[in-house]
Amino acid sequence: MRATSVLPPDVPHLDSSRRRLTRTPGPCRGKYMKSPQLPEMATPEVQLNETLAHLKTESEALKSKLEEERAKLHDVELHQVAEKVEGLGQFVMKTRRTLKGHGNKVLCMDWCKDKRRIVSSSQDGKVIVWDAFTTNKEHAVTMPCTWVMACAYAPSGCAVACGGLDNKCSVYPLSLDKNENLAAKKKSVAMHTNYLSACSFTNSDMQILTSSGDGTCALWDVESGQLLQSFHGHAADVLCLDLAPSETGNTFVSGGCDKKANVWDMRSGQCIQSFETHESDINSVRYYPSGDAFASGSDDATCRLYDLRADREVAIYSKESIIFGVSSVDFSLSGRLLFGGYNDYTINVWDVLKGTRVSILFGHENRVSTLRVSPDGTAFCTGSWDHTLRIWA
């Protein structure tokens, strides 16, 4: 005998097989047949997704519009303009000095404005001040951590700044007394939430600019340690920075693991130009001597030149035979040569205008990690994972 419902036809009951509210057929059948909709709960999420999708579309449209505008300014290639310029002959550069004293990989170095002294930092936790003429060590500081990834000489030559895995930038005043304990005079200036990747004094000893693995750059007051300005815009670790060369320069460029090179206004903290043509991390950026362009070196095995007035990339320095990344770049004083330190232990020298390689230098026994041209342009210094620094001229 079939069971029949004892409920009147218009009373709702729970159908156990479907676990939802139904009604036995009756004059109003169908009223409860569909599962109830919950528009109030779903709406905010749907709206958020729609807004995000709309913003992404708008962002992509603006990007392509920007590329179109940049393409309009692209009337001629740099190497075409340089065709009439006389080529550079082969020239000989050799290692003139080798600085030995670090117990591990050399990670960073900087020249003093006196064109003679050099500061270097290493994975051994030491920061050493050298006399590049005599190769003597003038000062040595042992940091509280290994991997001292950044160091810089103050414009006056009276202090050095350094930092790394301690997330700090510390400033050490230098004195004529070589036996003085520098660590006792240490001043912690900058504090990031991740490793310090680069630091540079501005045009005075009183302010210092830092970049970090926390994705930011920051400007600090040396005396008080106060944060003056922070720069947010990279989507990953910032690996390098360089200040515009002019005395009144209020801009700097940074590069990072998001493959972007950003130009910043130091006063407003705003990113004023951004370039994203590299295919891997940007390890080094350096302004052209006039300040109207900058070069970058990347793990994609290329160096690139960006013109700030044309707002675009104007040259790529690469060869099919070069497959290792570029760790560091710098210009000659005239701006005609671009030096690149590579992970295959070599230094490649490029003709900036013609885009051709004019020389390749061998000497280091491990990857070249840092490269800087001296302030008077007569030599350049490289640091390497082979624990040494070399002066080339």
Coordinates of N, CA and C in Angstrom, one line a residue, residues 163-261:
G163 N 75.4 47.8 4.8 CA 74.3 47.0 5.3 C 74.1 45.8 4.5
G164 N 73.2 44.9 4.9 CA 72.9 43.7 4.2 C 71.8 42.9 4.9
L165 N 72.1 41.7 5.3 CA 71.1 40.8 5.9 C 70.6 41.2 7.3
D166 N 71.3 42.3 7.8 CA 70.8 42.8 9.1 C 69.6 43.8 8.9
N167 N 69.2 44.0 7.6 CA 68.1 44.9 7.3 C 68.3 46.3 7.6
K168 N 69.6 46.7 8.0 CA 69.9 48.0 8.4 C 70.9 48.7 7.5
C169 N 70.9 50.0 7.5 CA 72.1 50.7 6.9 C 72.8 51.4 8.0
S170 N 74.1 51.1 8.2 CA 74.9 51.7 9.3 C 75.9 52.6 8.7
V171 N 76.2 53.7 9.3 CA 77.2 54.7 8.9 C 78.3 54.7 9.9
Y172 N 79.5 54.6 9.3 CA 80.8 54.6 10.2 C 81.6 55.8 9.8
P173 N 81.8 56.7 10.7 CA 82.7 57.9 10.4 C 84.2 57.4 10.4
L174 N 84.9 57.9 9.4 CA 86.3 57.5 9.3 C 87.2 58.5 9.9
S175 N 88.3 58.1 10.5 CA 89.3 59.1 11.0 C 90.7 58.8 10.5
L176 N 91.6 59.7 10.8 CA 93.0 59.5 10.3 C 93.7 58.5 11.1
D177 N 93.2 58.2 12.3 CA 93.8 57.2 13.2 C 93.4 55.9 12.7
K178 N 94.3 55.1 12.1 CA 93.9 53.8 11.5 C 93.7 52.8 12.6
N179 N 94.1 53.0 13.8 CA 93.9 52.0 14.9 C 92.6 52.2 15.6
E180 N 91.9 53.3 15.3 CA 90.7 53.6 16.1 C 89.6 52.5 15.8
N181 N 88.8 52.2 16.9 CA 87.7 51.3 16.8 C 86.5 51.9 16.1
L182 N 86.3 51.6 14.8 CA 85.2 52.3 14.1 C 83.9 51.8 14.6
A183 N 83.8 50.5 15.0 CA 82.5 49.9 15.4 C 81.9 50.7 16.6
A184 N 82.7 51.3 17.4 CA 82.2 52.0 18.5 C 81.5 53.3 18.1
K185 N 81.8 53.8 16.9 CA 81.2 55.1 16.4 C 80.1 54.8 15.5
K186 N 79.7 53.5 15.3 CA 78.7 53.2 14.4 C 77.3 53.8 14.7
K187 N 76.7 54.3 13.6 CA 75.3 54.9 13.7 C 74.4 54.1 12.8
S188 N 73.3 53.5 13.4 CA 72.3 52.8 12.6 C 71.3 53.9 12.1
V189 N 71.2 54.0 10.8 CA 70.4 55.0 10.2 C 69.1 54.5 9.6
A190 N 69.2 53.5 8.8 CA 67.9 53.0 8.1 C 67.5 51.6 8.7
M191 N 66.2 51.4 8.7 CA 65.7 50.1 9.1 C 64.7 49.7 8.1
H192 N 64.9 48.5 7.4 CA 63.9 48.0 6.5 C 63.4 46.7 7.1
T193 N 62.4 46.1 6.5 CA 61.8 44.8 7.0 C 62.4 43.6 6.3
N194 N 63.3 43.9 5.4 CA 64.0 42.8 4.7 C 65.4 43.3 4.4
Y195 N 66.3 42.4 3.7 CA 67.7 42.8 3.5 C 67.9 44.1 2.8
L196 N 69.0 44.8 3.1 CA 69.4 46.0 2.4 C 70.1 45.6 1.1
S197 N 69.7 46.0 0.0 CA 70.3 45.6 -1.3 C 71.3 46.7 -1.9
A198 N 71.0 48.0 -1.6 CA 71.9 49.0 -2.1 C 71.7 50.3 -1.2
C199 N 72.7 51.1 -1.2 CA 72.6 52.4 -0.5 C 73.5 53.4 -1.2
S200 N 73.1 54.7 -1.1 CA 73.9 55.7 -1.7 C 73.6 57.0 -1.0
F201 N 74.7 57.8 -0.7 CA 74.5 59.1 -0.1 C 74.0 60.0 -1.2
T202 N 73.2 61.0 -0.8 CA 72.7 62.0 -1.8 C 73.9 63.0 -2.0
N203 N 73.7 64.2 -2.4 CA 74.8 65.1 -2.6 C 75.5 65.6 -1.4
S204 N 75.0 65.2 -0.2 CA 75.6 65.6 1.1 C 75.8 64.3 1.9
D205 N 76.5 64.5 3.0 CA 76.7 63.4 4.0 C 75.4 63.2 4.8
M206 N 74.5 64.1 4.7 CA 73.4 64.2 5.7 C 72.2 63.3 5.3
Q207 N 72.1 62.9 4.1 CA 71.0 62.1 3.7 C 71.5 60.8 2.9
I208 N 70.8 59.7 3.1 CA 71.1 58.5 2.4 C 69.9 57.8 1.9
L209 N 70.1 57.2 0.7 CA 69.0 56.6 0.0 C 69.3 55.1 0.0
T210 N 68.2 54.3 0.3 CA 68.4 52.8 0.4 C 67.4 52.1 -0.4
S211 N 67.7 50.9 -0.8 CA 66.8 50.0 -1.4 C 66.8 48.6 -0.7
S212 N 65.7 47.9 -0.8 CA 65.6 46.7 0.1 C 64.8 45.6 -0.6
G213 N 65.0 44.4 0.0 CA 64.3 43.2 -0.4 C 62.8 43.3 0.0
D214 N 62.5 44.3 0.8 CA 61.0 44.5 1.2 C 60.2 45.2 0.1
G215 N 60.9 45.5 -1.1 CA 60.1 46.0 -2.2 C 60.1 47.5 -2.2
T216 N 60.8 48.2 -1.3 CA 60.7 49.7 -1.2 C 62.1 50.3 -1.3
C217 N 62.1 51.6 -1.6 CA 63.3 52.4 -1.4 C 62.9 53.5 -0.4
A218 N 64.0 54.1 0.2 CA 63.7 55.0 1.3 C 64.8 56.1 1.4
L219 N 64.4 57.3 1.8 CA 65.4 58.4 2.0 C 65.4 58.7 3.5
W220 N 66.6 58.7 4.0 CA 66.8 58.8 5.5 C 67.7 60.0 5.8
D221 N 67.4 60.6 7.0 CA 68.3 61.6 7.6 C 69.3 60.9 8.4
V222 N 70.6 61.1 8.1 CA 71.7 60.4 8.7 C 71.8 60.7 10.2
E223 N 71.7 62.0 10.5 CA 71.9 62.5 11.9 C 70.9 61.9 12.9
S224 N 69.6 62.0 12.5 CA 68.5 61.6 13.4 C 68.0 60.1 13.1
G225 N 68.3 59.6 11.9 CA 67.8 58.3 11.5 C 66.4 58.3 11.1
Q226 N 65.8 59.5 10.9 CA 64.4 59.7 10.6 C 64.2 59.4 9.1
L227 N 63.0 58.7 8.9 CA 62.6 58.4 7.5 C 62.0 59.7 6.9
L228 N 62.6 60.2 5.8 CA 62.2 61.4 5.2 C 61.2 61.1 4.0
Q229 N 61.4 60.0 3.3 CA 60.5 59.7 2.2 C 60.6 58.2 1.9
S230 N 59.4 57.6 1.6 CA 59.5 56.2 1.2 C 58.9 56.1 -0.2
F231 N 59.4 55.1 -1.0 CA 59.0 54.9 -2.4 C 58.5 53.5 -2.6
H232 N 57.2 53.5 -2.8 CA 56.5 52.2 -3.1 C 56.0 52.1 -4.5
G233 N 56.3 51.0 -5.2 CA 55.9 50.9 -6.6 C 56.4 49.6 -7.2
H234 N 57.5 49.0 -6.6 CA 58.0 47.7 -7.1 C 57.1 46.6 -6.5
A235 N 56.9 45.5 -7.3 CA 56.1 44.4 -6.9 C 56.9 43.3 -6.3
A236 N 58.2 43.5 -6.2 CA 59.1 42.5 -5.6 C 60.4 43.2 -5.1
D237 N 61.4 42.4 -4.7 CA 62.6 42.9 -4.1 C 63.2 44.0 -5.0
V238 N 63.7 45.1 -4.4 CA 64.4 46.1 -5.2 C 65.9 45.8 -5.0
L239 N 66.6 45.6 -6.1 CA 68.0 45.2 -6.1 C 69.0 46.2 -6.2
C240 N 68.7 47.4 -6.9 CA 69.7 48.4 -7.2 C 69.1 49.8 -7.3
L241 N 69.9 50.8 -7.1 CA 69.4 52.2 -7.4 C 70.6 53.0 -7.8
D242 N 70.3 54.1 -8.4 CA 71.4 55.1 -8.8 C 70.8 56.5 -8.8
L243 N 71.5 57.5 -8.2 CA 71.0 58.9 -8.2 C 71.3 59.6 -9.5
A244 N 70.4 60.5 -9.9 CA 70.7 61.3 -11.1 C 72.0 62.1 -10.8
P245 N 72.8 62.3 -11.8 CA 74.1 62.9 -11.6 C 74.2 64.4 -11.3
S246 N 73.2 65.2 -11.7 CA 73.3 66.6 -11.5 C 73.3 67.0 -10.0
E247 N 73.9 68.2 -9.8 CA 74.0 68.7 -8.4 C 72.6 68.9 -7.7
T248 N 71.7 69.3 -8.6 CA 70.3 69.6 -8.0 C 69.4 68.4 -8.3
G249 N 70.0 67.2 -8.7 CA 69.2 66.1 -9.1 C 68.3 65.6 -8.0
N250 N 67.0 65.6 -8.3 CA 66.0 65.2 -7.3 C 65.3 63.9 -7.8
T251 N 66.0 63.2 -8.7 CA 65.4 61.9 -9.2 C 66.5 60.8 -9.0
F252 N 65.9 59.6 -8.9 CA 66.8 58.4 -8.9 C 66.1 57.3 -9.6
V253 N 66.9 56.3 -10.0 CA 66.3 55.1 -10.7 C 66.5 53.9 -9.9
S254 N 65.6 53.0 -9.9 CA 65.7 51.7 -9.2 C 65.3 50.5 -10.1
G255 N 65.9 49.4 -9.8 CA 65.5 48.2 -10.6 C 65.4 47.0 -9.6
G256 N 64.5 46.0 -10.0 CA 64.3 44.9 -9.1 C 63.9 43.6 -9.8
C257 N 63.4 42.7 -8.9 CA 63.0 41.4 -9.3 C 61.7 41.4 -10.1
D258 N 61.0 42.5 -10.1 CA 59.7 42.5 -10.9 C 60.0 42.9 -12.4
K259 N 61.3 42.9 -12.8 CA 61.8 43.2 -14.1 C 61.6 44.7 -14.5
K260 N 61.2 45.5 -13.5 CA 61.0 46.9 -13.8 C 62.1 47.8 -13.4
A261 N 62.3 48.9 -14.2 CA 63.2 50.0 -13.8 C 62.3 51.2 -13.6

